[in-house]
Tab-separated table of C-alpha atoms in Angstrom:
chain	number	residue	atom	x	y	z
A	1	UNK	CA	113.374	78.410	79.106
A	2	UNK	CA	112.164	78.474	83.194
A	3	UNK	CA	114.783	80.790	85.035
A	4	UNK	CA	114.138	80.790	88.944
A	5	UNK	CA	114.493	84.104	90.425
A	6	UNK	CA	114.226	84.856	93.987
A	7	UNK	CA	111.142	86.678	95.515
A	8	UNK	CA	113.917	89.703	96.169
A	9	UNK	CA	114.580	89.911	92.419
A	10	UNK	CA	110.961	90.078	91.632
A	11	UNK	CA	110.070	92.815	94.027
A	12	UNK	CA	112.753	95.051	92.942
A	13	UNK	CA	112.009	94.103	89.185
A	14	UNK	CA	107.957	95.028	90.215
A	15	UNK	CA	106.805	93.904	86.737
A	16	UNK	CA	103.281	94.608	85.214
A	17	UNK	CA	102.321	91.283	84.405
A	18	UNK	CA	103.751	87.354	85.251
A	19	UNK	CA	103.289	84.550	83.685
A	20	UNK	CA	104.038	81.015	84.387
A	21	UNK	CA	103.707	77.439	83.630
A	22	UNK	CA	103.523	76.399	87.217
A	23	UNK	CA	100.166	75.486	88.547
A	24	UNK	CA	100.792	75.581	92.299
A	25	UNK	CA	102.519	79.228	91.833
A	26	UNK	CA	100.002	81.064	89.936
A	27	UNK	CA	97.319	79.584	92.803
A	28	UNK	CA	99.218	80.118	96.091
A	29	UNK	CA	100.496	84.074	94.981
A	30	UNK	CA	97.482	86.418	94.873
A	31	UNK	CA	96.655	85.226	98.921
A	32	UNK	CA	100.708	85.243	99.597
A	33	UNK	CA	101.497	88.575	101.597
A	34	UNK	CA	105.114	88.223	100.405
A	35	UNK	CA	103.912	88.886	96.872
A	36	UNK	CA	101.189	91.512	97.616
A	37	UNK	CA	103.875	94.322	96.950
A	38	UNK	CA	104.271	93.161	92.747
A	39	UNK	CA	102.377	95.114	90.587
A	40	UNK	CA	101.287	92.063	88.983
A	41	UNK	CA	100.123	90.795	91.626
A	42	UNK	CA	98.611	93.435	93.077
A	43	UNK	CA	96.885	93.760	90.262
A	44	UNK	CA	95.508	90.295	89.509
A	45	UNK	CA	97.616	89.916	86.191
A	46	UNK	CA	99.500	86.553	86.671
A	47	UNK	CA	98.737	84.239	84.078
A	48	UNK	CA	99.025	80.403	84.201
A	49	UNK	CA	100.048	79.430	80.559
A	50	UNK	CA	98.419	76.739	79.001
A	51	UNK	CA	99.874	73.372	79.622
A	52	UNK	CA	97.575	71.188	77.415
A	53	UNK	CA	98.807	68.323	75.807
A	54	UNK	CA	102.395	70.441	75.744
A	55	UNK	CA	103.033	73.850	77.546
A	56	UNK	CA	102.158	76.442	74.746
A	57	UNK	CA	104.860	78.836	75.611
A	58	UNK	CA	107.974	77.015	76.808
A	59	UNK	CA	109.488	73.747	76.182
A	60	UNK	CA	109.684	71.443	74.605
A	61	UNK	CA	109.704	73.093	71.279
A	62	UNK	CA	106.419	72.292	69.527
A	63	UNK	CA	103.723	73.774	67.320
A	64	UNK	CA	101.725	74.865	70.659
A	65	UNK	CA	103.839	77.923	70.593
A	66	UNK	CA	101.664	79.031	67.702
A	67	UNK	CA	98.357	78.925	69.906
A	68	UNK	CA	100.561	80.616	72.614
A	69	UNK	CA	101.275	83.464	71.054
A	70	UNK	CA	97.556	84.160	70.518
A	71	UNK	CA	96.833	83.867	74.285
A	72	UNK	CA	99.760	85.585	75.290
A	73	UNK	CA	98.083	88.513	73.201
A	74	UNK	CA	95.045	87.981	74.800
A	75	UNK	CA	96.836	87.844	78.109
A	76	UNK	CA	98.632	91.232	77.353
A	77	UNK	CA	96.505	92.765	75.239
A	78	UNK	CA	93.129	91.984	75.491
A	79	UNK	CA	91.543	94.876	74.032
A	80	UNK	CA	93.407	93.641	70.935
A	81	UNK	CA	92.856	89.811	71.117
A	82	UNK	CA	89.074	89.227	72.199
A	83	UNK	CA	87.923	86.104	74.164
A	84	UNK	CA	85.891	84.921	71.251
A	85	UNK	CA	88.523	85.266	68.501
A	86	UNK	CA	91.594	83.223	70.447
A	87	UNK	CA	88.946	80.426	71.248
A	88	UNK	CA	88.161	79.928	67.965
A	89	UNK	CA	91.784	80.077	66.870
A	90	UNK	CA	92.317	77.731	69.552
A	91	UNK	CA	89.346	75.220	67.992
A	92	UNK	CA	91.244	75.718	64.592
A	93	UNK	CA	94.596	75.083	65.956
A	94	UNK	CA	93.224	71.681	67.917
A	95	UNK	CA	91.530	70.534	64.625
A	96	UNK	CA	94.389	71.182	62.397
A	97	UNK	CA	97.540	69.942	64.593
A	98	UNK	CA	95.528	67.635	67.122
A	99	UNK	CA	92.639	66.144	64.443
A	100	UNK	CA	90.800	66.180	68.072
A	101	UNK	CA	89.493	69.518	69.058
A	102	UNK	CA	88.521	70.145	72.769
A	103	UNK	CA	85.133	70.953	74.195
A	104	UNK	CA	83.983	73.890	74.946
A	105	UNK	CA	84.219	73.276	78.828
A	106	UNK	CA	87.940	71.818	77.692
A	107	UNK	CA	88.448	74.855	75.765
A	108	UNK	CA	87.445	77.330	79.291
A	109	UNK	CA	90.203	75.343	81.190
A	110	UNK	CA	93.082	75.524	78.982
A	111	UNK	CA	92.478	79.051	77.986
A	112	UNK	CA	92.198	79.980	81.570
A	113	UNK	CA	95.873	77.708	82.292
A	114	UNK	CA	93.868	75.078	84.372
């Protein structure tokens, strides 16, 4: 579930990677000086999870958690997960769940949390 935590919090947490579901955040932080001393920041590894048609990694509950565990590897890991694999487990998972699967300029945005 979302837990707000205050900038303070963050900085003294310094963790190696963020990710969120909030659009506005993961835009505004990489030119915000008050974040510029997280690691994760700093090193251009906050993620904006995709939101598309239900947020893949928090609520509410649904079968887009599947498809956000694959990105989140990606995300993490991405010597592990390439680009071209979670896209076309993405294309599956659309087919299978949605019956509708996205295009590939679709595809680009969600995967990149846009």
């Amino acid at each position: 579930a979302l837990v707000r935590v205050s900038l303070e919090q963050v900085v003294a947490w310094d963790p190696d990677v963020i990710v969120t579901i909030e659009p506005a955040f993961a835009a505004a932080v990489q030119s915000d000086p008050a974040w510029q001393g997280v690691k994760a920041v700093r090193d251009r590894r906050v993620y904006l999870a995709p939101l598309v048609p239900f947020p893949w990694l928090d609520l509410p509950p649904s079968v887009n958690r599947l498809a956000g565990l694959k990105w989140l590897g990606r995300a993490l890991y991405p010597d592990l997960f390439p680009e071209e694999d979670v896209r076309q487990e993405a294309l599956a998972f659309y087919r299978l769940f949605y019956r509708q699967p996205p295009t590939e300029e679709q595809l680009t945005r969600l995967l990149r949390g846009l």
